[in-house]
């Protein structure tokens, strides 16, 4: 007896139809996917490039605008500084001219002051022309300075010397006696006393010196060591007169020159 129905392992018509439909749909989706894969990247790339270009353009415009602002501000600052520098240069020139003028005036004033100082010193030197000082004479309570001076001058070689006045000079000092300041009437008596006092009073505790101005005394003390060296090492004796050290004969001695140059006659 024969069996009816479909063979084992075969599909029915319905199943075959569904399979065919599924395969066609799959092919359709595959075709669409491929087209999408082929078309979509090109379009997306074009859009992205435009956006990037627009962004870069906008950024460049912004940077350019900022640079223009910086350039403008920098230019203004340079112009302002240039004007200030020009003003400072002009002020500096004025200050320089003023300083030169002040230096010139200061030089003139210094010269005037120096000339006036020399004139005042010369006048004071003339006022002290007949003065001399007795140094080292011990003080006593009721002393007569005029009599003391006359006795000393008699020892030097002048009897009954005409004396205008004589007195102790300065404030009392505990450890030493003050000088006796003497003014003689005749200048020739002073010259005699100054020349002969050293040898006449060599054994005494006191001695006689000229009454120098403060300026002359400073100048005398300034070259004291050089005067000592000239006397003890070269046998050259100097004397101080008229505000400077002098050789025998009255020629001023220049301590900045050699002994030979000082001894030679000026051309």
mmCIF file of N, CA and C in Angstrom, residues 223-236:
data_model
loop_
_atom_site.group_PDB
_atom_site.id
_atom_site.type_symbol
_atom_site.label_atom_id
_atom_site.label_comp_id
_atom_site.label_asym_id
_atom_site.label_seq_id
_atom_site.Cartn_x
_atom_site.Cartn_y
_atom_site.Cartn_z
ATOM 1 N N UNK A 223 104.485 122.067 55.613
ATOM 2 C CA UNK A 223 105.763 121.623 55.049
ATOM 3 C C UNK A 223 106.845 121.473 56.129
ATOM 4 N N UNK A 224 106.451 121.326 57.366
ATOM 5 C CA UNK A 224 107.417 121.267 58.455
ATOM 6 C C UNK A 224 108.411 120.117 58.284
ATOM 7 N N UNK A 225 107.924 118.925 57.942
ATOM 8 C CA UNK A 225 108.802 117.766 57.795
ATOM 9 C C UNK A 225 109.780 117.943 56.628
ATOM 10 N N UNK A 226 109.309 118.502 55.537
ATOM 11 C CA UNK A 226 110.188 118.737 54.388
ATOM 12 C C UNK A 226 111.271 119.765 54.734
ATOM 13 N N UNK A 227 110.907 120.784 55.494
ATOM 14 C CA UNK A 227 111.889 121.792 55.913
ATOM 15 C C UNK A 227 112.959 121.148 56.804
ATOM 16 N N UNK A 228 112.521 120.279 57.685
ATOM 17 C CA UNK A 228 113.458 119.562 58.570
ATOM 18 C C UNK A 228 114.416 118.699 57.755
ATOM 19 N N UNK A 229 113.878 117.954 56.786
ATOM 20 C CA UNK A 229 114.725 117.081 55.952
ATOM 21 C C UNK A 229 115.727 117.887 55.129
ATOM 22 N N UNK A 230 115.301 119.014 54.588
ATOM 23 C CA UNK A 230 116.219 119.844 53.806
ATOM 24 C C UNK A 230 117.371 120.356 54.664
ATOM 25 N N UNK A 231 117.072 120.712 55.889
ATOM 26 C CA UNK A 231 118.103 121.269 56.772
ATOM 27 C C UNK A 231 119.087 120.196 57.232
ATOM 28 N N UNK A 232 118.560 119.009 57.623
ATOM 29 C CA UNK A 232 119.415 117.984 58.212
ATOM 30 C C UNK A 232 120.066 117.063 57.181
ATOM 31 N N UNK A 233 119.498 116.939 56.004
ATOM 32 C CA UNK A 233 120.061 116.037 54.991
ATOM 33 C C UNK A 233 120.769 116.762 53.856
ATOM 34 N N UNK A 234 120.409 118.026 53.631
ATOM 35 C CA UNK A 234 121.009 118.757 52.515
ATOM 36 C C UNK A 234 121.656 120.066 52.953
ATOM 37 N N UNK A 235 121.533 120.407 54.211
ATOM 38 C CA UNK A 235 122.153 121.630 54.708
ATOM 39 C C UNK A 235 121.486 122.902 54.214
ATOM 40 N N UNK A 236 120.233 122.798 53.778
ATOM 41 C CA UNK A 236 119.501 123.952 53.255
ATOM 42 C C UNK A 236 118.584 124.483 54.355
#
